[in-house]
């Protein structure tokens, strides 16, 4: 009996640390892929040193089938009516003042912000990143507490060259596998950005991010706050993801 | 000839006789000429500043660029030596072929941030550090600092910046600043830089640049030694745009892409087999060639966007003992490293051997996966022998690169980029462009400025010519008796007419020459003032002064135009005067 207890106690710590980075990433990807069609109102408040605060509001629609999306800016006034549409391999930018569509590529900046068109592509984290391992092949993953939540903290490095941040450190909630905090590093290892995922909600059993904050660690004083509201997961008609619909919405 | 001399001297004498009236008219013509010459010279000066200084520095006279995945902003040339060789062998009188790896960045000084463009510096080696065009440029503008500090290991990423930018960043000589920039693959990069030289800017355009040794910039941006952004050629002698365009067309014609292929070996478990991999372009399944000759004996076709799937020939699959779903490793030699590189794939399908398939190809990758492997580590041996490959197969197999059509204007260049984006081609596209496409908006600006100048001056001339006509009419009216006398003495009608025409011609000529002298005086005066400005007008200044570039051809053209217009305007009144009846003219009283 004693032997059984001892053996159980011996393997218990091992099983506690049986969690691997790949498994956590898979869970993160699973959470993201559960969200099918999606529509919401997205507000971005951007604060830059010497430039004050800028507020952007957009209507965002995403369709799971075909990974299509449509975005229309509703604020500020100078950008109102401008939009973006992706269907298949085509990515268009719509300019309300000229009523023209222009083909853009994934490097194009969205509304002059740091967000690029390529950021809207649905990519699995497991395809882009792999665990950082030490000289002994041991993954860098530990249990921690963030605020009052138990989290897995781990480090990943890019598998491919076309990701923005070659190295990231994640804090992921243990129970729900929700990302709570992500620190992103440049190629030279400098901390560039800290992202806080502050509030989630559950709709139809799926977790949806409602509020996030992105702090520029390189140029102190810059930050962006993301607010998502009016979320709906109802199936979206393919008619929404057309140029005609975007033009109509822009009026 | 004697007659013409006589008429000329009569005309000249008449001109002197009517001093006051002719003086006024002459001043008006001289003023108009002066304005025309000054305006033309200023317009030429703007073109010279924008085109030959600004644009040539940014793009060279001719540029060879490689665009991957339609990312026109992110140029990446994987085999620099190959293209450098092509340019050096086929272009005459080259002053410099520069590697363009410049990048927009965000610099953070002491409490302040500014957007900058980091430009590569190519300096000489060792003691000959000053022996380069870039070194000459720095030395011509140095305010503080030493060129030798660029070579000193003491300074981390030594940069030269303009004094006004240093002030904006709150840094001084030998201070450190940090910068964030993007690597060639779009990754975030950051580094610390030491200011080793402060420069004096001579135009608004310059002050946004920061200069870093080429090797440092390439390392930071993730370029491997054989890679570069694009190659920009500047010629020693530059006579006309046509020459540059002709040379660009020549280079363009020399670019003949072959069929791309990866030569290496496939490994699975302990087995290996040599392989030649071809890439199947997007929508390959619709091709009748594929439907007819690439028949699957097991598994399925991969999708266009797949990057880790492979189709093996039955022979290769048998050699390796693999089936669909199994993993294989491709190993091949790259130009970037001595050691072979390896990439893993999953077998999606196995196709039957068929003699119609270009004999050497023993496996296929989809376009996305093929170019990912091909461009990620450019193979040492990278083409397929084209003999015996039919046109249908050539159209189906991934090419080494695509050659974009030549364009002649900025609008065409934009349209070409748009069309390229629509194709979503995963491979490289080569573009040969001259500064005239890149700078066609500058040329349009120059043309617009010229047109505005000409229209404004023509309006002014129109006003002056009204004066000419009016004065001539008054002159003829007052000299009616004189005309009558000349006619009575036997002077022909044509000679009477010609006297008046010659008078106008001489007046216009002397006034135009006076206007020319006045123009040069004005140019000298206006270009002697220094203008301090941070506005967009600064783009038009050279060394903070207004810049005029008079052309002999423009001056001659302007003067000839003035002479022609003035003389033509005088023709009808002169003809009317010549047709006056002698008797009636003699009876005329004012």
JSON list of N, CA, C and O in Angstrom, two decimals, chain B residues 289-298 301 311-314 349-357:
[
{"chain": "B", "resi": 289, "resn": "UNK", "atom": "N", "xyz": [-3.22, 18.25, -69.50]},
{"chain": "B", "resi": 289, "resn": "UNK", "atom": "CA", "xyz": [-1.94, 17.52, -69.42]},
{"chain": "B", "resi": 289, "resn": "UNK", "atom": "C", "xyz": [-1.89, 16.73, -68.12]},
{"chain": "B", "resi": 289, "resn": "UNK", "atom": "O", "xyz": [-1.51, 15.55, -68.11]},
{"chain": "B", "resi": 290, "resn": "UNK", "atom": "N", "xyz": [-2.29, 17.35, -67.05]},
{"chain": "B", "resi": 290, "resn": "UNK", "atom": "CA", "xyz": [-2.29, 16.66, -65.74]},
{"chain": "B", "resi": 290, "resn": "UNK", "atom": "C", "xyz": [-3.33, 15.54, -65.76]},
{"chain": "B", "resi": 290, "resn": "UNK", "atom": "O", "xyz": [-3.05, 14.41, -65.33]},
{"chain": "B", "resi": 291, "resn": "UNK", "atom": "N", "xyz": [-4.49, 15.88, -66.26]},
{"chain": "B", "resi": 291, "resn": "UNK", "atom": "CA", "xyz": [-5.57, 14.87, -66.28]},
{"chain": "B", "resi": 291, "resn": "UNK", "atom": "C", "xyz": [-5.17, 13.66, -67.11]},
{"chain": "B", "resi": 291, "resn": "UNK", "atom": "O", "xyz": [-5.52, 12.53, -66.78]},
{"chain": "B", "resi": 292, "resn": "UNK", "atom": "N", "xyz": [-4.37, 13.93, -68.15]},
{"chain": "B", "resi": 292, "resn": "UNK", "atom": "CA", "xyz": [-4.02, 12.83, -69.06]},
{"chain": "B", "resi": 292, "resn": "UNK", "atom": "C", "xyz": [-2.81, 12.04, -68.57]},
{"chain": "B", "resi": 292, "resn": "UNK", "atom": "O", "xyz": [-2.78, 10.80, -68.64]},
{"chain": "B", "resi": 293, "resn": "UNK", "atom": "N", "xyz": [-1.80, 12.75, -68.09]},
{"chain": "B", "resi": 293, "resn": "UNK", "atom": "CA", "xyz": [-0.52, 12.09, -67.85]},
{"chain": "B", "resi": 293, "resn": "UNK", "atom": "C", "xyz": [-0.14, 11.90, -66.38]},
{"chain": "B", "resi": 293, "resn": "UNK", "atom": "O", "xyz": [0.73, 11.09, -66.07]},
{"chain": "B", "resi": 294, "resn": "UNK", "atom": "N", "xyz": [-0.77, 12.65, -65.49]},
{"chain": "B", "resi": 294, "resn": "UNK", "atom": "CA", "xyz": [-0.42, 12.47, -64.07]},
{"chain": "B", "resi": 294, "resn": "UNK", "atom": "C", "xyz": [-1.57, 11.71, -63.42]},
{"chain": "B", "resi": 294, "resn": "UNK", "atom": "O", "xyz": [-2.48, 12.30, -62.85]},
{"chain": "B", "resi": 295, "resn": "UNK", "atom": "N", "xyz": [-1.50, 10.41, -63.56]},
{"chain": "B", "resi": 295, "resn": "UNK", "atom": "CA", "xyz": [-2.60, 9.57, -63.07]},
{"chain": "B", "resi": 295, "resn": "UNK", "atom": "C", "xyz": [-2.18, 9.00, -61.71]},
{"chain": "B", "resi": 295, "resn": "UNK", "atom": "O", "xyz": [-1.15, 8.34, -61.60]},
{"chain": "B", "resi": 296, "resn": "UNK", "atom": "N", "xyz": [-3.05, 9.24, -60.74]},
{"chain": "B", "resi": 296, "resn": "UNK", "atom": "CA", "xyz": [-2.71, 8.78, -59.40]},
{"chain": "B", "resi": 296, "resn": "UNK", "atom": "C", "xyz": [-3.01, 7.30, -59.24]},
{"chain": "B", "resi": 296, "resn": "UNK", "atom": "O", "xyz": [-4.09, 6.85, -59.59]},
{"chain": "B", "resi": 297, "resn": "UNK", "atom": "N", "xyz": [-2.02, 6.60, -58.71]},
{"chain": "B", "resi": 297, "resn": "UNK", "atom": "CA", "xyz": [-2.25, 5.18, -58.42]},
{"chain": "B", "resi": 297, "resn": "UNK", "atom": "C", "xyz": [-2.63, 5.03, -56.94]},
{"chain": "B", "resi": 297, "resn": "UNK", "atom": "O", "xyz": [-3.20, 4.01, -56.54]},
{"chain": "B", "resi": 298, "resn": "UNK", "atom": "N", "xyz": [-2.35, 6.05, -56.16]},
{"chain": "B", "resi": 298, "resn": "UNK", "atom": "CA", "xyz": [-2.68, 6.00, -54.74]},
{"chain": "B", "resi": 298, "resn": "UNK", "atom": "C", "xyz": [-2.75, 7.43, -54.21]},
{"chain": "B", "resi": 298, "resn": "UNK", "atom": "O", "xyz": [-2.04, 8.33, -54.70]},
{"chain": "B", "resi": 301, "resn": "UNK", "atom": "N", "xyz": [-4.44, 14.35, -54.98]},
{"chain": "B", "resi": 301, "resn": "UNK", "atom": "CA", "xyz": [-3.65, 15.54, -55.35]},
{"chain": "B", "resi": 301, "resn": "UNK", "atom": "C", "xyz": [-3.62, 16.50, -54.16]},
{"chain": "B", "resi": 301, "resn": "UNK", "atom": "O", "xyz": [-4.57, 16.60, -53.39]},
{"chain": "B", "resi": 311, "resn": "UNK", "atom": "N", "xyz": [3.83, 15.01, -54.23]},
{"chain": "B", "resi": 311, "resn": "UNK", "atom": "CA", "xyz": [3.37, 13.89, -55.07]},
{"chain": "B", "resi": 311, "resn": "UNK", "atom": "C", "xyz": [4.63, 13.16, -55.54]},
{"chain": "B", "resi": 311, "resn": "UNK", "atom": "O", "xyz": [5.52, 13.80, -56.10]},
{"chain": "B", "resi": 312, "resn": "UNK", "atom": "N", "xyz": [4.64, 11.86, -55.34]},
{"chain": "B", "resi": 312, "resn": "UNK", "atom": "CA", "xyz": [5.83, 11.12, -55.77]},
{"chain": "B", "resi": 312, "resn": "UNK", "atom": "C", "xyz": [5.50, 10.26, -56.98]},
{"chain": "B", "resi": 312, "resn": "UNK", "atom": "O", "xyz": [4.38, 9.75, -57.11]},
{"chain": "B", "resi": 313, "resn": "UNK", "atom": "N", "xyz": [6.52, 10.06, -57.80]},
{"chain": "B", "resi": 313, "resn": "UNK", "atom": "CA", "xyz": [6.34, 9.10, -58.89]},
{"chain": "B", "resi": 313, "resn": "UNK", "atom": "C", "xyz": [6.36, 7.71, -58.26]},
{"chain": "B", "resi": 313, "resn": "UNK", "atom": "O", "xyz": [6.91, 7.51, -57.16]},
{"chain": "B", "resi": 314, "resn": "UNK", "atom": "N", "xyz": [5.78, 6.78, -58.97]},
{"chain": "B", "resi": 314, "resn": "UNK", "atom": "CA", "xyz": [5.71, 5.42, -58.44]},
{"chain": "B", "resi": 314, "resn": "UNK", "atom": "C", "xyz": [7.11, 4.86, -58.21]},
{"chain": "B", "resi": 314, "resn": "UNK", "atom": "O", "xyz": [7.38, 4.18, -57.22]},
{"chain": "B", "resi": 349, "resn": "UNK", "atom": "N", "xyz": [0.12, 11.86, -52.59]},
{"chain": "B", "resi": 349, "resn": "UNK", "atom": "CA", "xyz": [-0.30, 10.93, -53.63]},
{"chain": "B", "resi": 349, "resn": "UNK", "atom": "C", "xyz": [0.89, 10.35, -54.38]},
{"chain": "B", "resi": 349, "resn": "UNK", "atom": "O", "xyz": [2.00, 10.88, -54.32]},
{"chain": "B", "resi": 350, "resn": "UNK", "atom": "N", "xyz": [0.62, 9.26, -55.07]},
{"chain": "B", "resi": 350, "resn": "UNK", "atom": "CA", "xyz": [1.66, 8.61, -55.89]},
{"chain": "B", "resi": 350, "resn": "UNK", "atom": "C", "xyz": [1.11, 8.51, -57.30]},
{"chain": "B", "resi": 350, "resn": "UNK", "atom": "O", "xyz": [-0.03, 8.06, -57.49]},
{"chain": "B", "resi": 351, "resn": "UNK", "atom": "N", "xyz": [1.88, 8.95, -58.27]},
{"chain": "B", "resi": 351, "resn": "UNK", "atom": "CA", "xyz": [1.39, 8.91, -59.66]},
{"chain": "B", "resi": 351, "resn": "UNK", "atom": "C", "xyz": [2.18, 7.89, -60.47]},
{"chain": "B", "resi": 351, "resn": "UNK", "atom": "O", "xyz": [3.35, 7.61, -60.19]},
{"chain": "B", "resi": 352, "resn": "UNK", "atom": "N", "xyz": [1.49, 7.40, -61.47]},
{"chain": "B", "resi": 352, "resn": "UNK", "atom": "CA", "xyz": [2.11, 6.36, -62.32]},
{"chain": "B", "resi": 352, "resn": "UNK", "atom": "C", "xyz": [3.19, 6.98, -63.20]},
{"chain": "B", "resi": 352, "resn": "UNK", "atom": "O", "xyz": [3.05, 8.11, -63.66]},
{"chain": "B", "resi": 353, "resn": "UNK", "atom": "N", "xyz": [4.22, 6.20, -63.40]},
{"chain": "B", "resi": 353, "resn": "UNK", "atom": "CA", "xyz": [5.28, 6.66, -64.31]},
{"chain": "B", "resi": 353, "resn": "UNK", "atom": "C", "xyz": [4.71, 6.77, -65.71]},
{"chain": "B", "resi": 353, "resn": "UNK", "atom": "O", "xyz": [3.94, 5.92, -66.15]},
{"chain": "B", "resi": 354, "resn": "UNK", "atom": "N", "xyz": [5.02, 7.85, -66.37]},
{"chain": "B", "resi": 354, "resn": "UNK", "atom": "CA", "xyz": [4.51, 8.05, -67.73]},
{"chain": "B", "resi": 354, "resn": "UNK", "atom": "C", "xyz": [5.60, 8.75, -68.54]},
{"chain": "B", "resi": 354, "resn": "UNK", "atom": "O", "xyz": [6.15, 9.75, -68.11]},
{"chain": "B", "resi": 355, "resn": "UNK", "atom": "N", "xyz": [5.91, 8.21, -69.74]},
{"chain": "B", "resi": 355, "resn": "UNK", "atom": "CA", "xyz": [6.99, 8.81, -70.52]},
{"chain": "B", "resi": 355, "resn": "UNK", "atom": "C", "xyz": [6.69, 10.25, -70.96]},
{"chain": "B", "resi": 355, "resn": "UNK", "atom": "O", "xyz": [7.59, 11.00, -71.32]},
{"chain": "B", "resi": 356, "resn": "UNK", "atom": "N", "xyz": [5.40, 10.64, -70.92]},
{"chain": "B", "resi": 356, "resn": "UNK", "atom": "CA", "xyz": [5.06, 12.00, -71.33]},
{"chain": "B", "resi": 356, "resn": "UNK", "atom": "C", "xyz": [5.49, 13.04, -70.28]},
{"chain": "B", "resi": 356, "resn": "UNK", "atom": "O", "xyz": [5.66, 14.21, -70.60]},
{"chain": "B", "resi": 357, "resn": "UNK", "atom": "N", "xyz": [5.63, 12.60, -69.06]},
{"chain": "B", "resi": 357, "resn": "UNK", "atom": "CA", "xyz": [6.08, 13.53, -67.99]},
{"chain": "B", "resi": 357, "resn": "UNK", "atom": "C", "xyz": [7.55, 13.83, -68.27]},
{"chain": "B", "resi": 357, "resn": "UNK", "atom": "O", "xyz": [8.33, 12.89, -68.48]}
]
